[in-house]
PDB file of C-alpha atoms and ligand atoms in Angstrom:
ATOM      1  CA  MET G 885     113.999 102.116  61.074  1.00 83.00           C
ATOM      2  CA  GLU G 886     116.191  99.185  62.045  1.00 93.00           C
ATOM      3  CA  LYS G 887     119.666  98.560  60.585  1.00 95.00           C
ATOM      4  CA  LEU G 888     119.922  94.926  59.461  1.00 96.00           C
ATOM      5  CA  ASN G 889     122.593  92.869  57.660  1.00 98.00           C
ATOM      6  CA  GLN G 890     125.306  94.312  55.413  1.00 98.00           C
ATOM      7  CA  LEU G 891     124.441  93.769  51.737  1.00 98.00           C
ATOM      8  CA  TYR G 892     127.524  95.190  50.070  1.00 96.00           C
ATOM      9  CA  GLU G 893     130.838  96.882  50.767  1.00 97.00           C
ATOM     10  CA  GLY G 894     132.191  99.175  48.071  1.00 96.00           C
ATOM     11  CA  LYS G 895     135.383 101.225  47.937  1.00 96.00           C
ATOM     12  CA  ALA G 896     133.944 104.212  49.821  1.00 98.00           C
ATOM     13  CA  LYS G 897     130.648 103.034  51.332  1.00 98.00           C
ATOM     14  CA  LYS G 898     128.873 100.095  52.933  1.00 98.00           C
ATOM     15  CA  VAL G 899     125.220  99.322  52.284  1.00 98.00           C
ATOM     16  CA  PHE G 900     122.905  97.686  54.839  1.00 98.00           C
ATOM     17  CA  ALA G 901     119.360  96.338  54.619  1.00 98.00           C
ATOM     18  CA  THR G 902     116.678  97.857  56.844  1.00 98.00           C
ATOM     19  CA  ASP G 903     113.307  96.551  58.042  1.00 98.00           C
ATOM     20  CA  ASP G 904     111.734  98.415  55.100  1.00 98.00           C
ATOM     21  CA  PRO G 905     112.432  96.439  51.898  1.00 97.00           C
ATOM     22  CA  GLU G 906     112.310  99.647  49.823  1.00 97.00           C
ATOM     23  CA  VAL G 907     114.906 101.461  51.985  1.00 98.00           C
ATOM     24  CA  LEU G 908     118.655 100.881  52.416  1.00 98.00           C
ATOM     25  CA  LEU G 909     121.162 102.367  54.839  1.00 98.00           C
ATOM     26  CA  VAL G 910     124.413 103.744  53.427  1.00 98.00           C
ATOM     27  CA  SER G 911     127.459 104.166  55.664  1.00 98.00           C
ATOM     28  CA  TYR G 912     130.340 106.336  54.386  1.00 98.00           C
ATOM     29  CA  LYS G 913     133.940 105.213  55.038  1.00 98.00           C
ATOM     30  CA  ASP G 914     137.180 107.189  55.265  1.00 98.00           C
ATOM     31  CA  ASP G 915     138.818 104.756  52.800  1.00 98.00           C
ATOM     32  CA  ALA G 916     140.018 106.305  49.570  1.00 98.00           C
ATOM     33  CA  THR G 917     141.082 104.564  46.377  1.00 98.00           C
ATOM     34  CA  ALA G 918     142.149 105.797  42.978  1.00 97.00           C
ATOM     35  CA  PHE G 919     143.025 104.289  39.600  1.00 95.00           C
ATOM     36  CA  ASN G 920     140.473 101.501  39.974  1.00 93.00           C
ATOM     37  CA  GLY G 921     141.666 100.573  43.460  1.00 94.00           C
ATOM     38  CA  LEU G 922     145.407 100.463  42.622  1.00 95.00           C
ATOM     39  CA  LYS G 923     146.136 103.349  44.994  1.00 98.00           C
ATOM     40  CA  LYS G 924     144.735 102.943  48.498  1.00 98.00           C
ATOM     41  CA  GLY G 925     144.663 105.246  51.503  1.00 98.00           C
ATOM     42  CA  THR G 926     142.605 106.906  54.180  1.00 98.00           C
ATOM     43  CA  ILE G 927     141.315 110.452  54.231  1.00 98.00           C
ATOM     44  CA  SER G 928     140.504 111.112  57.855  1.00 98.00           C
ATOM     45  CA  GLY G 929     137.002 112.555  58.296  1.00 98.00           C
ATOM     46  CA  LYS G 930     136.108 112.022  54.628  1.00 98.00           C
ATOM     47  CA  GLY G 931     133.158 109.698  55.283  1.00 98.00           C
ATOM     48  CA  ALA G 932     131.354 112.198  57.486  1.00 98.00           C
ATOM     49  CA  ILE G 933     132.054 115.090  55.103  1.00 98.00           C
ATOM     50  CA  ASN G 934     130.920 113.183  51.994  1.00 98.00           C
ATOM     51  CA  ASN G 935     127.763 112.028  53.771  1.00 98.00           C
ATOM     52  CA  ARG G 936     126.795 115.564  54.830  1.00 98.00           C
ATOM     53  CA  VAL G 937     127.787 117.169  51.512  1.00 98.00           C
ATOM     54  CA  THR G 938     125.980 114.515  49.425  1.00 98.00           C
ATOM     55  CA  ASN G 939     122.790 114.875  51.456  1.00 98.00           C
ATOM     56  CA  PHE G 940     122.909 118.658  51.180  1.00 98.00           C
ATOM     57  CA  MET G 941     123.321 118.470  47.381  1.00 98.00           C
ATOM     58  CA  MET G 942     120.609 115.800  46.994  1.00 98.00           C
ATOM     59  CA  GLN G 943     118.127 117.979  48.906  1.00 98.00           C
ATOM     60  CA  LEU G 944     119.055 121.053  46.865  1.00 98.00           C
ATOM     61  CA  LEU G 945     118.585 119.074  43.639  1.00 98.00           C
ATOM     62  CA  GLU G 946     115.223 117.642  44.781  1.00 98.00           C
ATOM     63  CA  LYS G 947     114.043 121.227  45.370  1.00 98.00           C
ATOM     64  CA  GLU G 948     115.084 122.037  41.803  1.00 98.00           C
ATOM     65  CA  GLY G 949     113.057 119.132  40.405  1.00 98.00           C
ATOM     66  CA  VAL G 950     115.675 116.365  40.137  1.00 98.00           C
ATOM     67  CA  PRO G 951     114.343 113.110  41.640  1.00 98.00           C
ATOM     68  CA  THR G 952     116.905 111.438  43.940  1.00 99.00           C
ATOM     69  CA  HIS G 953     117.233 108.350  46.135  1.00 98.00           C
ATOM     70  CA  TYR G 954     117.666 110.472  49.287  1.00 98.00           C
ATOM     71  CA  VAL G 955     115.401 109.677  52.256  1.00 98.00           C
ATOM     72  CA  LYS G 956     116.932 110.816  55.557  1.00 98.00           C
ATOM     73  CA  GLU G 957     120.261 111.574  57.237  1.00 98.00           C
ATOM     74  CA  LEU G 958     120.616 109.383  60.343  1.00 98.00           C
ATOM     75  CA  SER G 959     123.997 110.449  61.674  1.00 98.00           C
ATOM     76  CA  ASP G 960     127.374 111.848  60.648  1.00 98.00           C
ATOM     77  CA  ARG G 961     128.117 108.884  58.411  1.00 98.00           C
ATOM     78  CA  GLU G 962     124.786 107.114  57.885  1.00 98.00           C
ATOM     79  CA  THR G 963     121.900 107.913  55.563  1.00 98.00           C
ATOM     80  CA  LEU G 964     118.710 106.180  54.479  1.00 98.00           C
ATOM     81  CA  VAL G 965     118.162 105.967  50.729  1.00 98.00           C
ATOM     82  CA  LYS G 966     115.530 104.430  48.473  1.00 98.00           C
ATOM     83  CA  LYS G 967     116.479 101.004  47.174  1.00 98.00           C
ATOM     84  CA  VAL G 968     117.326 101.229  43.486  1.00 98.00           C
ATOM     85  CA  SER G 969     118.868  99.001  40.901  1.00 97.00           C
ATOM     86  CA  ILE G 970     121.896 100.963  39.728  1.00 98.00           C
ATOM     87  CA  VAL G 971     122.201 101.678  36.011  1.00 98.00           C
ATOM     88  CA  PRO G 972     125.784 100.456  35.427  1.00 98.00           C
ATOM     89  CA  LEU G 973     126.968 103.717  33.880  1.00 98.00           C
ATOM     90  CA  GLU G 974     129.241 106.422  35.244  1.00 98.00           C
ATOM     91  CA  VAL G 975     127.778 109.612  33.814  1.00 99.00           C
ATOM     92  CA  ILE G 976     130.424 112.305  33.572  1.00 99.00           C
ATOM     93  CA  ILE G 977     129.742 115.956  32.878  1.00 99.00           C
ATOM     94  CA  ARG G 978     132.639 118.309  32.094  1.00 99.00           C
ATOM     95  CA  ASN G 979     132.656 122.109  32.052  1.00 99.00           C
ATOM     96  CA  ILE G 980     136.444 122.526  31.946  1.00 99.00           C
ATOM     97  CA  SER G 981     139.101 120.151  30.560  1.00 99.00           C
ATOM     98  CA  ALA G 982     140.880 118.037  33.178  1.00 98.00           C
ATOM     99  CA  GLY G 983     141.810 114.498  34.175  1.00 98.00           C
ATOM    100  CA  SER G 984     141.185 111.643  31.755  1.00 98.00           C
ATOM    101  CA  PHE G 985     139.718 114.021  29.142  1.00 98.00           C
ATOM    102  CA  SER G 986     142.936 116.024  28.965  1.00 98.00           C
ATOM    103  CA  LYS G 987     144.999 112.858  28.815  1.00 98.00           C
ATOM    104  CA  ARG G 988     142.862 111.151  26.172  1.00 98.00           C
ATOM    105  CA  CYS G 989     142.533 114.210  23.944  1.00 98.00           C
ATOM    106  CA  GLY G 990     146.052 115.569  24.478  1.00 98.00           C
ATOM    107  CA  VAL G 991     145.030 118.996  25.779  1.00 98.00           C
ATOM    108  CA  GLU G 992     146.002 120.982  28.858  1.00 98.00           C
ATOM    109  CA  GLU G 993     143.729 121.186  31.883  1.00 98.00           C
ATOM    110  CA  GLY G 994     141.686 124.357  32.341  1.00 98.00           C
ATOM    111  CA  ILE G 995     140.114 124.904  28.898  1.00 98.00           C
ATOM    112  CA  VAL G 996     136.643 126.315  29.612  1.00 98.00           C
ATOM    113  CA  PHE G 997     134.128 124.678  27.269  1.00 98.00           C
ATOM    114  CA  GLU G 998     131.398 126.790  25.629  1.00 98.00           C
ATOM    115  CA  GLN G 999     128.931 124.012  26.433  1.00 98.00           C
ATOM    116  CA  PRO G1000     129.151 121.198  28.976  1.00 98.00           C
ATOM    117  CA  THR G1001     130.001 117.713  27.648  1.00 99.00           C
ATOM    118  CA  ILE G1002     128.596 114.357  28.712  1.00 99.00           C
ATOM    119  CA  GLU G1003     130.199 110.932  28.530  1.00 98.00           C
ATOM    120  CA  PHE G1004     129.454 107.440  29.786  1.00 98.00           C
ATOM    121  CA  SER G1005     131.703 104.792  31.276  1.00 98.00           C
ATOM    122  CA  TYR G1006     130.605 101.188  31.661  1.00 98.00           C
ATOM    123  CA  LYS G1007     130.689 100.594  35.435  1.00 98.00           C
ATOM    124  CA  ASN G1008     132.779  97.432  35.504  1.00 97.00           C
ATOM    125  CA  ASP G1009     135.830  97.192  37.777  1.00 94.00           C
ATOM    126  CA  GLU G1010     137.351  94.207  35.938  1.00 96.00           C
ATOM    127  CA  LEU G1011     137.419  96.231  32.716  1.00 97.00           C
ATOM    128  CA  GLY G1012     138.502  99.467  34.446  1.00 96.00           C
ATOM    129  CA  ASP G1013     135.238 101.337  33.672  1.00 97.00           C
ATOM    130  CA  PRO G1014     135.797 101.748  29.900  1.00 98.00           C
ATOM    131  CA  LEU G1015     134.483 104.811  28.056  1.00 98.00           C
ATOM    132  CA  ILE G1016     131.475 103.892  25.891  1.00 98.00           C
ATOM    133  CA  ASN G1017     128.811 105.817  23.975  1.00 98.00           C
ATOM    134  CA  ALA G1018     125.019 105.718  24.246  1.00 98.00           C
ATOM    135  CA  TYR G1019     124.731 103.188  21.374  1.00 98.00           C
ATOM    136  CA  HIS G1020     127.070 100.814  23.230  1.00 98.00           C
ATOM    137  CA  ALA G1021     125.070 101.257  26.444  1.00 98.00           C
ATOM    138  CA  VAL G1022     121.856 100.316  24.612  1.00 98.00           C
ATOM    139  CA  ALA G1023     123.549  97.437  22.721  1.00 98.00           C
ATOM    140  CA  LEU G1024     124.830  96.037  26.029  1.00 98.00           C
ATOM    141  CA  LYS G1025     121.313  96.497  27.519  1.00 98.00           C
ATOM    142  CA  LEU G1026     122.725  98.667  30.310  1.00 98.00           C
ATOM    143  CA  ALA G1027     119.881 101.145  29.684  1.00 98.00           C
ATOM    144  CA  THR G1028     117.103 101.814  27.169  1.00 98.00           C
ATOM    145  CA  TRP G1029     117.090 104.829  24.823  1.00 98.00           C
ATOM    146  CA  ASP G1030     114.321 106.384  26.944  1.00 98.00           C
ATOM    147  CA  GLU G1031     116.431 105.934  30.065  1.00 98.00           C
ATOM    148  CA  ILE G1032     119.504 107.422  28.336  1.00 98.00           C
ATOM    149  CA  GLU G1033     117.432 110.466  27.325  1.00 98.00           C
ATOM    150  CA  THR G1034     116.129 110.897  30.887  1.00 98.00           C
ATOM    151  CA  ILE G1035     119.631 110.479  32.333  1.00 99.00           C
ATOM    152  CA  LYS G1036     121.081 113.067  29.925  1.00 98.00           C
ATOM    153  CA  LYS G1037     118.364 115.607  30.733  1.00 98.00           C
ATOM    154  CA  LEU G1038     118.763 115.094  34.485  1.00 99.00           C
ATOM    155  CA  ALA G1039     122.588 115.189  34.348  1.00 99.00           C
ATOM    156  CA  PHE G1040     122.612 118.543  32.512  1.00 99.00           C
ATOM    157  CA  LYS G1041     120.017 119.887  34.962  1.00 98.00           C
ATOM    158  CA  VAL G1042     122.237 118.782  37.863  1.00 99.00           C
ATOM    159  CA  ASN G1043     125.101 120.634  36.170  1.00 99.00           C
ATOM    160  CA  ASP G1044     123.075 123.851  35.804  1.00 98.00           C
ATOM    161  CA  VAL G1045     122.060 123.794  39.473  1.00 98.00           C
ATOM    162  CA  MET G1046     125.468 122.826  40.862  1.00 98.00           C
ATOM    163  CA  LYS G1047     127.533 125.108  38.622  1.00 98.00           C
ATOM    164  CA  ALA G1048     125.538 128.151  39.726  1.00 98.00           C
ATOM    165  CA  TYR G1049     125.526 127.041  43.360  1.00 98.00           C
ATOM    166  CA  PHE G1050     129.304 126.538  43.495  1.00 98.00           C
ATOM    167  CA  LYS G1051     130.032 129.779  41.610  1.00 98.00           C
ATOM    168  CA  ASN G1052     128.470 131.618  44.575  1.00 98.00           C
ATOM    169  CA  LEU G1053     130.847 129.773  46.901  1.00 98.00           C
ATOM    170  CA  GLY G1054     133.884 130.872  44.877  1.00 98.00           C
ATOM    171  CA  VAL G1055     134.318 127.422  43.367  1.00 98.00           C
ATOM    172  CA  ASP G1056     134.500 126.409  39.691  1.00 98.00           C
ATOM    173  CA  LEU G1057     132.751 123.092  39.062  1.00 99.00           C
ATOM    174  CA  VAL G1058     135.217 121.496  36.620  1.00 99.00           C
ATOM    175  CA  ASP G1059     133.611 118.073  36.166  1.00 99.00           C
ATOM    176  CA  PHE G1060     131.762 115.398  38.097  1.00 99.00           C
ATOM    177  CA  LYS G1061     130.466 111.834  37.968  1.00 99.00           C
ATOM    178  CA  LEU G1062     126.848 110.826  38.598  1.00 99.00           C
ATOM    179  CA  GLU G1063     125.131 107.483  38.948  1.00 98.00           C
ATOM    180  CA  PHE G1064     121.447 106.824  38.415  1.00 99.00           C
ATOM    181  CA  GLY G1065     119.161 104.040  39.627  1.00 98.00           C
ATOM    182  CA  ARG G1066     115.736 102.594  38.902  1.00 98.00           C
ATOM    183  CA  LEU G1067     113.050 102.475  41.589  1.00 98.00           C
ATOM    184  CA  SER G1068     110.898  99.322  41.664  1.00 96.00           C
ATOM    185  CA  ASP G1069     108.424 101.035  39.281  1.00 97.00           C
ATOM    186  CA  GLY G1070     111.233 101.865  36.831  1.00 98.00           C
ATOM    187  CA  THR G1071     111.497 105.590  37.620  1.00 98.00           C
ATOM    188  CA  ILE G1072     115.046 106.900  37.087  1.00 98.00           C
ATOM    189  CA  VAL G1073     116.446 108.767  40.102  1.00 99.00           C
ATOM    190  CA  LEU G1074     119.837 110.252  40.946  1.00 99.00           C
ATOM    191  CA  ALA G1075     121.734 107.889  43.293  1.00 98.00           C
ATOM    192  CA  ASP G1076     125.199 107.343  44.814  1.00 98.00           C
ATOM    193  CA  GLU G1077     127.049 110.446  46.032  1.00 98.00           C
ATOM    194  CA  ILE G1078     128.024 114.005  45.107  1.00 98.00           C
ATOM    195  CA  SER G1079     131.161 114.940  47.007  1.00 98.00           C
ATOM    196  CA  PRO G1080     134.812 115.964  46.648  1.00 98.00           C
ATOM    197  CA  ASP G1081     135.404 112.264  45.778  1.00 98.00           C
ATOM    198  CA  THR G1082     133.223 112.520  42.677  1.00 98.00           C
ATOM    199  CA  CYS G1083     133.615 116.158  41.567  1.00 99.00           C
ATOM    200  CA  ARG G1084     136.541 118.389  40.631  1.00 99.00           C
ATOM    201  CA  PHE G1085     136.333 121.684  42.502  1.00 99.00           C
ATOM    202  CA  TRP G1086     138.796 124.504  41.768  1.00 98.00           C
ATOM    203  CA  ASP G1087     138.899 127.714  43.791  1.00 98.00           C
ATOM    204  CA  SER G1088     137.685 130.407  41.371  1.00 98.00           C
ATOM    205  CA  GLU G1089     140.424 132.886  42.357  1.00 98.00           C
ATOM    206  CA  THR G1090     143.506 130.769  43.060  1.00 98.00           C
ATOM    207  CA  HIS G1091     142.528 127.675  41.012  1.00 98.00           C
ATOM    208  CA  GLU G1092     143.615 125.587  44.002  1.00 98.00           C
ATOM    209  CA  LYS G1093     142.276 122.014  43.785  1.00 98.00           C
ATOM    210  CA  LEU G1094     139.721 121.306  46.539  1.00 98.00           C
ATOM    211  CA  ASP G1095     138.876 117.663  45.770  1.00 98.00           C
ATOM    212  CA  LYS G1096     140.153 114.092  45.548  1.00 98.00           C
ATOM    213  CA  ASP G1097     142.780 115.022  42.945  1.00 98.00           C
ATOM    214  CA  ARG G1098     144.885 116.072  45.972  1.00 98.00           C
ATOM    215  CA  PHE G1099     144.894 112.366  46.966  1.00 98.00           C
ATOM    216  CA  ARG G1100     145.135 110.946  43.421  1.00 98.00           C
ATOM    217  CA  ARG G1101     148.111 113.180  42.585  1.00 98.00           C
ATOM    218  CA  ASP G1102     149.813 113.286  46.022  1.00 98.00           C
ATOM    219  CA  LEU G1103     149.402 117.058  46.282  1.00 98.00           C
ATOM    220  CA  GLY G1104     149.189 117.098  50.107  1.00 98.00           C
ATOM    221  CA  ASN G1105     146.631 118.852  52.365  1.00 98.00           C
ATOM    222  CA  VAL G1106     143.984 116.323  51.333  1.00 98.00           C
ATOM    223  CA  GLU G1107     141.971 116.528  54.571  1.00 98.00           C
ATOM    224  CA  ASP G1108     142.121 120.361  54.504  1.00 98.00           C
ATOM    225  CA  ALA G1109     140.589 120.428  51.023  1.00 98.00           C
ATOM    226  CA  TYR G1110     137.619 118.295  52.145  1.00 98.00           C
ATOM    227  CA  ILE G1111     137.165 120.460  55.268  1.00 98.00           C
ATOM    228  CA  GLU G1112     137.301 123.633  53.160  1.00 98.00           C
ATOM    229  CA  MET G1113     134.620 122.336  50.763  1.00 98.00           C
ATOM    230  CA  LYS G1114     132.429 121.271  53.681  1.00 98.00           C
ATOM    231  CA  LYS G1115     132.815 124.752  55.181  1.00 98.00           C
ATOM    232  CA  ARG G1116     131.881 126.499  51.949  1.00 98.00           C
ATOM    233  CA  ILE G1117     128.884 124.233  51.247  1.00 98.00           C
ATOM    234  CA  LEU G1118     127.460 123.814  54.742  1.00 96.00           C
ATOM    235  CA  GLY G1119     128.845 126.982  56.317  1.00 94.00           C
ATOM    236  CA  GLU G1120     130.439 125.022  59.177  1.00 85.00           C
TER     237      GLU G1120
HETATM  238  P1  LIG Q1166     138.230 111.628  34.995  1.00 56.54           P
HETATM  239  O1  LIG Q1166     138.760 112.920  34.426  1.00 56.54           O
HETATM  240  O2  LIG Q1166     139.273 110.828  35.712  1.00 56.54           O
HETATM  241  O3  LIG Q1166     137.508 110.812  33.971  1.00 56.54           O
HETATM  242  O4  LIG Q1166     137.143 112.017  36.107  1.00 56.54           O
HETATM  243  C1  LIG Q1166     136.030 112.796  35.795  1.00 56.54           C
HETATM  244  C2  LIG Q1166     135.220 113.063  37.051  1.00 56.54           C
HETATM  245  O5  LIG Q1166     134.663 111.870  37.562  1.00 56.54           O
HETATM  246  C3  LIG Q1166     136.049 113.644  38.208  1.00 56.54           C
HETATM  247  O6  LIG Q1166     135.295 114.682  38.811  1.00 56.54           O
HETATM  248  C4  LIG Q1166     136.231 112.509  39.168  1.00 56.54           C
HETATM  249  C5  LIG Q1166     135.046 111.629  38.917  1.00 56.54           C
HETATM  250  N1  LIG Q1166     135.362 110.198  39.036  1.00 56.54           N
HETATM  251  C6  LIG Q1166     134.672 109.420  39.946  1.00 56.54           C
HETATM  252  O7  LIG Q1166     133.836 109.908  40.692  1.00 56.54           O
HETATM  253  N2  LIG Q1166     134.967 108.085  40.012  1.00 56.54           N
HETATM  254  C7  LIG Q1166     135.879 107.495  39.213  1.00 56.54           C
HETATM  255  O8  LIG Q1166     136.103 106.280  39.326  1.00 56.54           O
HETATM  256  C8  LIG Q1166     136.578 108.309  38.261  1.00 56.54           C
HETATM  257  C9  LIG Q1166     137.608 107.718  37.356  1.00 56.54           C
HETATM  258  C10 LIG Q1166     136.280 109.650  38.210  1.00 56.54           C
END
């Protein structure tokens, strides 16, 4: 597979064309942003860790029956994925109150929900990814009702698999963000990444934060948190 021209550069990844029109190459960067790009920095080694961790999770989820865009890991930072058209929704599942939920609803972080929650943000940087509901998503033609139903089912399945997996590693899966895409035949698959950038991970014993909140909130030891999560997930 040949790496061709760059198609897109996002905040954390670059995307390249390949000689197969159905396959793209994703390259993970060490760049970190928060608050819709207002805060900028570098987390040394992050790109390689997020690439490896994402690919591990995608393969685990495929085994559990969740279709994904994953094709093949090429190197530390580069992975081949199926070309999709991204559904412009950030799909957020929460098991424990934290972050924007706590702020919006005026509750402390750490309330364990009896059932997971799901919410959607409209993926639109100019608007700051506003929170919307499924009716808004359909009204804006971001997705059809059938697609919303599929996305919901898959997102809760991802939560079941990941929550159990991380529990075994001594990590509470607080919340996470997923993105989905459509293959050329319309099939919905899980896309983007699953990493300490896109999940909140708390150590089950100490409740130490092992994710990007260390960067967002200037808590220090950012790199160590990513290395620790890589160690627990990949055993290295
Ligand atoms: P939030 O509490 O800030 O809404 O974040 C919920 C989850 O989504 C958290 O695990 C971090 C992740 N997330 C992203 O992956 N990208 C984003 O742009 C934001 C705001 C959150």
